[in-house]
Amino acid sequence: MTRSSAPGKVYLFGEHAVVYGEPAVPCAIERRARVAVERRDDGHLRVNAEDLSLNGFTVEYGATADGRPDVDVPESLVTAATQYVDGAIEQVREVTGADEAGFDVTIESDIPLGAGLGSSAAVVVAAIDAATRELGVTLEPAELADRAYRTESQVQDGQASRADTFCSATGGAVRVEGEDCRSLEAPDLPIVIGFDGGAGDTGQLVAGVRALREEYDFAADTVEAIGDIVRNGEDALAEGDVEEIGRLMDFNHGLLSALGVSSRSLDTMVWAARDAGAHGAKLTGAGGGGCIVALDPTEETETALSFTPGCEDTFRAELAEEGVQRLE
Ligand code: MEV
């Protein structure tokens, strides 16, 4: 058996706009997906994902793309878990040349699914790393990130950036613009997360922004303006100016909201954080529901969020310096 883990992330700036070639700055956090992989002789794939922080379930299905799971769970959950793992194993077979390899894959994660903290990227990165190593092949982080990106892109109908997967593979704060992915120096950031207990559908949300951008020039301008915020944000990060980073996060949230990807609960949590004195707050990831990220060195934001209607969980997140971890 081979085991790997990979971290989730928050977006400091730039989600959605990054899909259209603008830069984005995600930052890995110490919440991880852990994947254990064992080779099977029959070429089949068995996925056991009982702890994905959302209605535990176990799925067993065949090795082909048509193999339907014989379980009674919501389609969206089956789709989320199995498509990403299917895609990851396809990449493993391709990169190792082991076309017929089958696996038992067990996933445990403390990253809520579809909530803007990069759960799918973390699962895919850890699954590809563990399964390739199970076959005796160790990928460099850049190759691992690329294979994970291809998986996400395939599952999301070609509408994915490299940001989530690169950040999860390498850890730390990163800057992604198109195919250019690099690590960034970042100050110690007082990151607080608020989680509404829900999730958004990344594919649908990305498609919604795409449609707006095609219909209205001002929506396309909004996407470009997010790119400008990211560029300013990079300077603020380099200067370690946490107050300015927060101000730009507030701005970024406003533009994401204009693009229709916020929700009442996300807006409520963002305002609760601001009222509590956070330097800034914004939704993170695709939106529609899930998590916000705020910057506050004091306890005030966490306390305020814990009393905010619609906020199910709040916690402080440490920067994950390390991306994929190869476990014993
Ligand atoms: C989703 O975590 C982030 C998006 O920008 C999509 C992507 O970058 O692939 C909405």
mmCIF file of C-alpha atoms and ligand atoms in Angstrom:
data_model
loop_
_atom_site.group_PDB
_atom_site.id
_atom_site.type_symbol
_atom_site.label_atom_id
_atom_site.label_comp_id
_atom_site.label_asym_id
_atom_site.label_seq_id
_atom_site.Cartn_x
_atom_site.Cartn_y
_atom_site.Cartn_z
ATOM 1 C CA MET A 1 0.000 0.000 0.000
ATOM 2 C CA THR A 2 1.227 3.510 -0.828
ATOM 3 C CA ARG A 3 -0.069 6.667 0.824
ATOM 4 C CA SER A 4 0.172 10.360 -0.057
ATOM 5 C CA SER A 5 -1.508 13.507 1.178
ATOM 6 C CA ALA A 6 -2.019 16.910 -0.412
ATOM 7 C CA PRO A 7 -3.276 20.208 1.025
ATOM 8 C CA GLY A 8 -6.347 22.265 0.276
ATOM 9 C CA LYS A 9 -6.085 25.985 -0.498
ATOM 10 C CA VAL A 10 -7.764 29.343 -0.276
ATOM 11 C CA TYR A 11 -7.720 31.934 -3.016
ATOM 12 C CA LEU A 12 -6.300 35.223 -1.781
ATOM 13 C CA PHE A 13 -7.151 36.663 -5.195
ATOM 14 C CA GLY A 14 -8.187 35.788 -8.714
ATOM 15 C CA GLU A 15 -10.531 32.774 -8.886
ATOM 16 C CA HIS A 16 -12.717 32.638 -11.997
ATOM 17 C CA ALA A 17 -10.675 35.354 -13.753
ATOM 18 C CA VAL A 18 -7.760 32.869 -13.840
ATOM 19 C CA VAL A 19 -9.817 30.661 -16.187
ATOM 20 C CA TYR A 20 -9.526 33.493 -18.798
ATOM 21 C CA GLY A 21 -5.786 34.001 -18.493
ATOM 22 C CA GLU A 22 -5.696 36.559 -15.675
ATOM 23 C CA PRO A 23 -3.289 35.815 -12.803
ATOM 24 C CA ALA A 24 -4.462 34.309 -9.496
ATOM 25 C CA VAL A 25 -2.854 33.812 -6.094
ATOM 26 C CA PRO A 26 -4.013 30.761 -4.157
ATOM 27 C CA CYS A 27 -2.367 29.738 -0.920
ATOM 28 C CA ALA A 28 -2.149 26.150 0.425
ATOM 29 C CA ILE A 29 -3.579 25.520 3.895
ATOM 30 C CA GLU A 30 -3.006 22.775 6.437
ATOM 31 C CA ARG A 31 -6.178 20.838 5.694
ATOM 32 C CA ARG A 32 -5.380 17.690 3.765
ATOM 33 C CA ALA A 33 -6.756 14.874 1.657
ATOM 34 C CA ARG A 34 -5.017 11.560 2.342
ATOM 35 C CA VAL A 35 -5.130 8.808 -0.264
ATOM 36 C CA ALA A 36 -4.019 5.189 0.214
ATOM 37 C CA VAL A 37 -3.608 3.054 -2.893
ATOM 38 C CA GLU A 38 -3.093 -0.680 -3.320
ATOM 39 C CA ARG A 39 -2.708 -2.394 -6.666
ATOM 40 C CA ARG A 40 -5.376 -4.942 -7.680
ATOM 41 C CA ASP A 41 -4.789 -7.874 -9.996
ATOM 42 C CA ASP A 42 -8.178 -7.732 -11.742
ATOM 43 C CA GLY A 43 -7.673 -4.286 -13.365
ATOM 44 C CA HIS A 44 -10.658 -2.805 -11.527
ATOM 45 C CA LEU A 45 -10.862 0.380 -9.542
ATOM 46 C CA ARG A 46 -12.466 0.334 -6.105
ATOM 47 C CA VAL A 47 -12.936 3.695 -4.438
ATOM 48 C CA ASN A 48 -13.625 3.926 -0.750
ATOM 49 C CA ALA A 49 -14.380 7.478 0.277
ATOM 50 C CA GLU A 50 -16.146 7.303 3.588
ATOM 51 C CA ASP A 51 -14.859 10.534 5.028
ATOM 52 C CA LEU A 52 -15.084 13.351 2.520
ATOM 53 C CA SER A 53 -16.674 15.678 5.083
ATOM 54 C CA LEU A 54 -20.002 15.208 3.350
ATOM 55 C CA ASN A 55 -22.374 12.244 3.862
ATOM 56 C CA GLY A 56 -19.916 9.343 4.067
ATOM 57 C CA PHE A 57 -20.278 6.851 1.257
ATOM 58 C CA THR A 58 -18.521 3.941 -0.353
ATOM 59 C CA VAL A 59 -18.540 3.302 -4.052
ATOM 60 C CA GLU A 60 -17.438 0.235 -5.974
ATOM 61 C CA TYR A 61 -17.426 0.230 -9.714
ATOM 62 C CA GLY A 62 -15.744 -1.221 -12.793
ATOM 63 C CA ALA A 63 -12.628 -0.040 -14.539
ATOM 64 C CA THR A 64 -14.399 1.306 -17.606
ATOM 65 C CA ALA A 65 -15.809 4.808 -17.885
ATOM 66 C CA ASP A 66 -19.280 3.259 -18.347
ATOM 67 C CA GLY A 67 -19.120 1.174 -15.156
ATOM 68 C CA ARG A 68 -22.033 2.484 -13.072
ATOM 69 C CA PRO A 69 -21.791 2.419 -9.303
ATOM 70 C CA ASP A 70 -24.237 0.088 -7.651
ATOM 71 C CA VAL A 71 -25.037 2.335 -4.704
ATOM 72 C CA ASP A 72 -27.874 4.524 -3.583
ATOM 73 C CA VAL A 73 -26.267 7.936 -3.086
ATOM 74 C CA PRO A 74 -26.948 11.254 -4.805
ATOM 75 C CA GLU A 75 -25.637 11.371 -8.354
ATOM 76 C CA SER A 76 -23.674 14.551 -7.667
ATOM 77 C CA LEU A 77 -21.678 12.872 -4.890
ATOM 78 C CA VAL A 78 -20.941 9.814 -6.959
ATOM 79 C CA THR A 79 -19.933 12.050 -9.829
ATOM 80 C CA ALA A 80 -17.709 14.234 -7.699
ATOM 81 C CA ALA A 81 -15.815 11.414 -6.067
ATOM 82 C CA THR A 82 -15.593 8.909 -8.864
ATOM 83 C CA GLN A 83 -14.963 11.178 -11.834
ATOM 84 C CA TYR A 84 -11.961 12.809 -10.229
ATOM 85 C CA VAL A 85 -10.510 9.490 -9.089
ATOM 86 C CA ASP A 86 -11.282 7.871 -12.466
ATOM 87 C CA GLY A 87 -9.514 10.740 -14.204
ATOM 88 C CA ALA A 88 -6.553 10.566 -11.835
ATOM 89 C CA ILE A 89 -6.106 6.829 -12.452
ATOM 90 C CA GLU A 90 -6.349 7.408 -16.218
ATOM 91 C CA GLN A 91 -3.391 9.810 -15.883
ATOM 92 C CA VAL A 92 -1.505 7.246 -13.785
ATOM 93 C CA ARG A 93 -2.012 4.558 -16.420
ATOM 94 C CA GLU A 94 -0.887 6.946 -19.163
ATOM 95 C CA VAL A 95 2.230 8.268 -17.435
ATOM 96 C CA THR A 96 3.392 4.828 -16.218
ATOM 97 C CA GLY A 97 2.351 2.870 -19.327
ATOM 98 C CA ALA A 98 0.540 0.381 -17.032
ATOM 99 C CA ASP A 99 -2.695 0.481 -19.098
ATOM 100 C CA GLU A 100 -4.385 -2.369 -17.258
ATOM 101 C CA ALA A 101 -3.443 -1.436 -13.685
ATOM 102 C CA GLY A 102 -6.275 -1.672 -11.146
ATOM 103 C CA PHE A 103 -6.333 -0.210 -7.637
ATOM 104 C CA ASP A 104 -8.088 -0.075 -4.308
ATOM 105 C CA VAL A 105 -8.184 3.631 -3.478
ATOM 106 C CA THR A 106 -9.115 4.849 0.000
ATOM 107 C CA ILE A 107 -9.688 8.561 0.508
ATOM 108 C CA GLU A 108 -9.886 10.456 3.771
ATOM 109 C CA SER A 109 -10.146 14.189 3.785
ATOM 110 C CA ASP A 110 -10.574 17.021 6.208
ATOM 111 C CA ILE A 111 -11.361 19.419 3.357
ATOM 112 C CA PRO A 112 -15.102 19.951 2.825
ATOM 113 C CA LEU A 113 -16.166 18.937 -0.686
ATOM 114 C CA GLY A 114 -16.940 21.612 -3.261
ATOM 115 C CA ALA A 115 -16.611 24.378 -0.672
ATOM 116 C CA GLY A 116 -13.829 26.439 -2.253
ATOM 117 C CA LEU A 117 -10.944 24.860 -0.349
ATOM 118 C CA GLY A 118 -9.618 22.783 -3.239
ATOM 119 C CA SER A 119 -10.873 19.357 -2.135
ATOM 120 C CA SER A 120 -10.903 17.856 -5.621
ATOM 121 C CA ALA A 121 -7.409 19.128 -6.480
ATOM 122 C CA ALA A 122 -6.050 17.726 -3.203
ATOM 123 C CA VAL A 123 -7.662 14.311 -3.813
ATOM 124 C CA VAL A 124 -6.439 14.183 -7.406
ATOM 125 C CA VAL A 125 -2.864 15.249 -6.549
ATOM 126 C CA ALA A 126 -2.619 12.747 -3.668
ATOM 127 C CA ALA A 127 -4.235 9.948 -5.737
ATOM 128 C CA ILE A 128 -1.904 10.405 -8.722
ATOM 129 C CA ASP A 129 1.130 10.600 -6.450
ATOM 130 C CA ALA A 130 0.215 7.500 -4.439
ATOM 131 C CA ALA A 131 -0.836 5.391 -7.449
ATOM 132 C CA THR A 132 2.227 6.231 -9.556
ATOM 133 C CA ARG A 133 4.492 5.424 -6.595
ATOM 134 C CA GLU A 134 2.548 2.171 -6.042
ATOM 135 C CA LEU A 135 3.712 1.299 -9.588
ATOM 136 C CA GLY A 136 7.306 2.311 -8.801
ATOM 137 C CA VAL A 137 7.249 5.725 -10.538
ATOM 138 C CA THR A 138 7.841 8.986 -8.632
ATOM 139 C CA LEU A 139 6.728 12.144 -10.440
ATOM 140 C CA GLU A 140 8.391 15.533 -10.047
ATOM 141 C CA PRO A 141 6.014 18.145 -8.536
ATOM 142 C CA ALA A 142 5.661 19.977 -11.901
ATOM 143 C CA GLU A 143 4.651 16.763 -13.708
ATOM 144 C CA LEU A 144 2.357 15.804 -10.843
ATOM 145 C CA ALA A 145 0.678 19.228 -10.993
ATOM 146 C CA ASP A 146 0.307 18.952 -14.768
ATOM 147 C CA ARG A 147 -1.265 15.483 -14.609
ATOM 148 C CA ALA A 148 -3.625 16.648 -11.862
ATOM 149 C CA TYR A 149 -4.562 19.713 -13.945
ATOM 150 C CA ARG A 150 -5.390 17.488 -16.923
ATOM 151 C CA THR A 151 -7.690 15.451 -14.674
ATOM 152 C CA GLU A 152 -9.530 18.524 -13.348
ATOM 153 C CA SER A 153 -9.778 20.017 -16.793
ATOM 154 C CA GLN A 154 -11.296 16.822 -18.203
ATOM 155 C CA VAL A 155 -13.863 16.513 -15.387
ATOM 156 C CA GLN A 156 -14.746 20.228 -15.660
ATOM 157 C CA ASP A 157 -15.208 20.085 -19.470
ATOM 158 C CA GLY A 158 -12.006 21.972 -20.189
ATOM 159 C CA GLN A 159 -12.969 24.839 -17.862
ATOM 160 C CA ALA A 160 -10.217 24.620 -15.279
ATOM 161 C CA SER A 161 -7.109 26.626 -14.545
ATOM 162 C CA ARG A 162 -3.842 25.212 -13.239
ATOM 163 C CA ALA A 163 -4.179 27.169 -9.983
ATOM 164 C CA ASP A 164 -5.776 24.632 -7.606
ATOM 165 C CA THR A 165 -3.715 21.647 -8.694
ATOM 166 C CA PHE A 166 -0.366 23.505 -8.836
ATOM 167 C CA CYS A 167 -0.966 24.997 -5.391
ATOM 168 C CA SER A 168 -1.887 21.619 -3.913
ATOM 169 C CA ALA A 169 1.125 19.858 -5.478
ATOM 170 C CA THR A 170 3.726 22.438 -4.452
ATOM 171 C CA GLY A 171 2.254 24.026 -1.292
ATOM 172 C CA GLY A 172 2.849 27.603 -0.141
ATOM 173 C CA ALA A 173 1.477 30.685 -1.867
ATOM 174 C CA VAL A 174 1.621 30.511 -5.655
ATOM 175 C CA ARG A 175 0.961 32.683 -8.671
ATOM 176 C CA VAL A 176 -0.668 31.167 -11.723
ATOM 177 C CA GLU A 177 -1.222 32.918 -15.034
ATOM 178 C CA GLY A 178 -2.125 30.619 -17.914
ATOM 179 C CA GLU A 179 0.596 27.963 -18.044
ATOM 180 C CA ASP A 180 3.016 30.030 -15.973
ATOM 181 C CA CYS A 181 2.947 28.652 -12.420
ATOM 182 C CA ARG A 182 5.394 29.735 -9.716
ATOM 183 C CA SER A 183 5.835 29.936 -5.965
ATOM 184 C CA LEU A 184 5.550 33.297 -4.174
ATOM 185 C CA GLU A 185 7.026 34.662 -0.977
ATOM 186 C CA ALA A 186 4.134 35.424 1.372
ATOM 187 C CA PRO A 187 4.056 36.979 4.834
ATOM 188 C CA ASP A 188 2.575 35.043 7.723
ATOM 189 C CA LEU A 189 -1.135 35.594 7.053
ATOM 190 C CA PRO A 190 -3.779 35.435 9.822
ATOM 191 C CA ILE A 191 -6.233 33.337 7.785
ATOM 192 C CA VAL A 192 -9.701 32.662 9.179
ATOM 193 C CA ILE A 193 -12.200 30.469 7.310
ATOM 194 C CA GLY A 194 -15.990 30.558 7.588
ATOM 195 C CA PHE A 195 -17.931 27.602 6.169
ATOM 196 C CA ASP A 196 -21.688 27.662 5.502
ATOM 197 C CA GLY A 197 -21.916 23.852 5.375
ATOM 198 C CA GLY A 198 -22.821 23.939 1.692
ATOM 199 C CA ALA A 199 -21.113 23.534 -1.650
ATOM 200 C CA GLY A 200 -21.155 25.047 -5.111
ATOM 201 C CA ASP A 201 -21.066 23.330 -8.498
ATOM 202 C CA THR A 202 -17.773 24.524 -9.989
ATOM 203 C CA GLY A 203 -18.689 23.563 -13.570
ATOM 204 C CA GLN A 204 -21.989 25.446 -13.456
ATOM 205 C CA LEU A 205 -20.495 28.512 -11.770
ATOM 206 C CA VAL A 206 -17.632 28.708 -14.266
ATOM 207 C CA ALA A 207 -20.116 28.311 -17.135
ATOM 208 C CA GLY A 208 -22.245 31.127 -15.651
ATOM 209 C CA VAL A 209 -19.313 33.542 -15.590
ATOM 210 C CA ARG A 210 -18.363 32.514 -19.122
ATOM 211 C CA ALA A 211 -21.898 33.268 -20.361
ATOM 212 C CA LEU A 212 -21.966 36.688 -18.650
ATOM 213 C CA ARG A 213 -18.559 37.534 -20.040
ATOM 214 C CA GLU A 214 -19.700 36.654 -23.556
ATOM 215 C CA GLU A 215 -22.941 38.621 -23.231
ATOM 216 C CA TYR A 216 -21.708 41.833 -21.611
ATOM 217 C CA ASP A 217 -18.538 43.796 -22.241
ATOM 218 C CA PHE A 218 -18.735 45.103 -18.682
ATOM 219 C CA ALA A 219 -18.622 41.517 -17.370
ATOM 220 C CA ALA A 220 -15.477 40.933 -19.450
ATOM 221 C CA ASP A 221 -14.116 44.207 -18.003
ATOM 222 C CA THR A 222 -14.945 42.930 -14.507
ATOM 223 C CA VAL A 223 -12.876 39.811 -15.152
ATOM 224 C CA GLU A 224 -9.977 42.017 -16.301
ATOM 225 C CA ALA A 225 -10.385 44.244 -13.247
ATOM 226 C CA ILE A 226 -9.956 41.149 -11.055
ATOM 227 C CA GLY A 227 -6.634 40.635 -12.854
ATOM 228 C CA ASP A 228 -5.652 44.197 -11.847
ATOM 229 C CA ILE A 229 -6.547 43.441 -8.230
ATOM 230 C CA VAL A 230 -4.325 40.362 -8.331
ATOM 231 C CA ARG A 231 -1.378 42.380 -9.664
ATOM 232 C CA ASN A 232 -1.852 44.925 -6.865
ATOM 233 C CA GLY A 233 -2.225 42.041 -4.428
ATOM 234 C CA GLU A 234 1.124 40.614 -5.472
ATOM 235 C CA ASP A 235 2.808 43.922 -4.589
ATOM 236 C CA ALA A 236 1.023 44.002 -1.227
ATOM 237 C CA LEU A 237 2.139 40.423 -0.543
ATOM 238 C CA ALA A 238 5.739 41.251 -1.458
ATOM 239 C CA GLU A 239 5.622 44.233 0.935
ATOM 240 C CA GLY A 240 3.946 42.163 3.664
ATOM 241 C CA ASP A 241 1.190 44.796 3.840
ATOM 242 C CA VAL A 242 -1.613 42.734 5.391
ATOM 243 C CA GLU A 243 -4.020 45.682 5.595
ATOM 244 C CA GLU A 244 -3.699 46.360 1.876
ATOM 245 C CA ILE A 245 -4.062 42.638 1.102
ATOM 246 C CA GLY A 246 -7.331 42.711 3.070
ATOM 247 C CA ARG A 247 -8.600 45.818 1.275
ATOM 248 C CA LEU A 248 -7.920 44.176 -2.082
ATOM 249 C CA MET A 249 -9.677 40.977 -0.933
ATOM 250 C CA ASP A 250 -12.769 43.091 -0.147
ATOM 251 C CA PHE A 251 -12.606 44.569 -3.635
ATOM 252 C CA ASN A 252 -12.154 41.128 -5.192
ATOM 253 C CA HIS A 253 -15.235 39.822 -3.350
ATOM 254 C CA GLY A 254 -17.322 42.718 -4.697
ATOM 255 C CA LEU A 255 -16.370 41.882 -8.266
ATOM 256 C CA LEU A 256 -17.013 38.146 -7.786
ATOM 257 C CA SER A 257 -20.394 39.064 -6.382
ATOM 258 C CA ALA A 258 -21.067 41.204 -9.471
ATOM 259 C CA LEU A 259 -20.263 38.145 -11.590
ATOM 260 C CA GLY A 260 -22.993 36.240 -9.760
ATOM 261 C CA VAL A 261 -20.915 33.652 -7.911
ATOM 262 C CA SER A 262 -21.517 34.749 -4.326
ATOM 263 C CA SER A 263 -24.520 33.715 -2.250
ATOM 264 C CA ARG A 264 -26.496 35.116 0.655
ATOM 265 C CA SER A 265 -24.623 32.971 3.197
ATOM 266 C CA LEU A 266 -21.213 33.850 1.740
ATOM 267 C CA ASP A 267 -22.095 37.570 1.754
ATOM 268 C CA THR A 268 -23.404 37.300 5.328
ATOM 269 C CA MET A 269 -20.161 35.692 6.508
ATOM 270 C CA VAL A 270 -18.053 38.234 4.607
ATOM 271 C CA TRP A 271 -19.934 41.092 6.309
ATOM 272 C CA ALA A 272 -19.723 39.431 9.721
ATOM 273 C CA ALA A 273 -15.944 39.205 9.300
ATOM 274 C CA ARG A 274 -15.665 42.838 8.175
ATOM 275 C CA ASP A 275 -17.879 44.023 11.047
ATOM 276 C CA ALA A 276 -15.680 42.073 13.460
ATOM 277 C CA GLY A 277 -12.675 44.084 12.266
ATOM 278 C CA ALA A 278 -11.054 41.689 9.785
ATOM 279 C CA HIS A 279 -8.574 43.366 7.406
ATOM 280 C CA GLY A 280 -10.665 41.968 4.567
ATOM 281 C CA ALA A 281 -12.847 39.028 3.557
ATOM 282 C CA LYS A 282 -13.948 37.322 0.366
ATOM 283 C CA LEU A 283 -15.413 34.092 -0.898
ATOM 284 C CA THR A 284 -12.834 31.508 -1.930
ATOM 285 C CA GLY A 285 -12.989 29.185 -4.939
ATOM 286 C CA ALA A 286 -15.896 28.784 -7.297
ATOM 287 C CA GLY A 287 -18.463 30.237 -4.846
ATOM 288 C CA GLY A 288 -22.196 29.550 -4.838
ATOM 289 C CA GLY A 289 -21.828 28.370 -1.236
ATOM 290 C CA GLY A 290 -19.024 26.949 0.858
ATOM 291 C CA CYS A 291 -16.260 29.041 2.407
ATOM 292 C CA ILE A 292 -15.064 32.568 2.868
ATOM 293 C CA VAL A 293 -11.524 33.571 3.769
ATOM 294 C CA ALA A 294 -10.830 36.517 6.066
ATOM 295 C CA LEU A 295 -7.635 38.018 7.489
ATOM 296 C CA ASP A 296 -7.708 38.757 11.203
ATOM 297 C CA PRO A 297 -4.871 38.336 13.700
ATOM 298 C CA THR A 298 -7.309 38.666 16.626
ATOM 299 C CA GLU A 299 -9.985 36.189 17.773
ATOM 300 C CA GLU A 300 -12.767 38.604 16.809
ATOM 301 C CA THR A 301 -13.648 37.245 13.373
ATOM 302 C CA GLU A 302 -13.751 33.607 14.510
ATOM 303 C CA THR A 303 -15.947 34.578 17.455
ATOM 304 C CA ALA A 304 -18.264 36.669 15.287
ATOM 305 C CA LEU A 305 -18.543 33.944 12.638
ATOM 306 C CA SER A 306 -19.373 31.326 15.278
ATOM 307 C CA PHE A 307 -22.489 33.400 16.118
ATOM 308 C CA THR A 308 -23.375 34.237 12.513
ATOM 309 C CA PRO A 309 -26.554 32.589 11.197
ATOM 310 C CA GLY A 310 -25.659 30.357 8.267
ATOM 311 C CA CYS A 311 -22.043 29.853 9.365
ATOM 312 C CA GLU A 312 -21.677 26.188 10.276
ATOM 313 C CA ASP A 313 -17.981 26.112 11.082
ATOM 314 C CA THR A 314 -15.137 28.538 11.509
ATOM 315 C CA PHE A 315 -11.463 27.861 12.004
ATOM 316 C CA ARG A 316 -8.035 29.382 11.660
ATOM 317 C CA ALA A 317 -5.900 27.957 8.838
ATOM 318 C CA GLU A 318 -2.115 27.760 8.751
ATOM 319 C CA LEU A 319 -0.234 28.129 5.490
ATOM 320 C CA ALA A 320 0.847 24.657 4.266
ATOM 321 C CA GLU A 321 4.497 25.140 3.311
ATOM 322 C CA GLU A 322 4.652 21.645 1.893
ATOM 323 C CA GLY A 323 2.488 20.408 -0.973
ATOM 324 C CA VAL A 324 2.214 16.695 -1.625
ATOM 325 C CA GLN A 325 3.526 14.605 1.271
ATOM 326 C CA ARG A 326 4.710 11.058 0.734
ATOM 327 C CA LEU A 327 3.642 9.058 3.759
ATOM 328 C CA GLU A 328 5.007 5.803 5.110
HETATM 329 C C1 MEV B 1 -12.207 26.802 -8.443
HETATM 330 O O1 MEV B 1 -11.556 26.385 -7.235
HETATM 331 C C2 MEV B 1 -11.484 27.992 -9.025
HETATM 332 C C3 MEV B 1 -12.011 28.474 -10.364
HETATM 333 O O2 MEV B 1 -11.212 29.614 -10.739
HETATM 334 C C4 MEV B 1 -11.928 27.410 -11.433
HETATM 335 C C5 MEV B 1 -10.483 27.086 -11.816
HETATM 336 O O3 MEV B 1 -9.583 27.898 -11.635
HETATM 337 O O4 MEV B 1 -10.281 25.973 -12.335
HETATM 338 C C6 MEV B 1 -13.460 28.939 -10.260
#
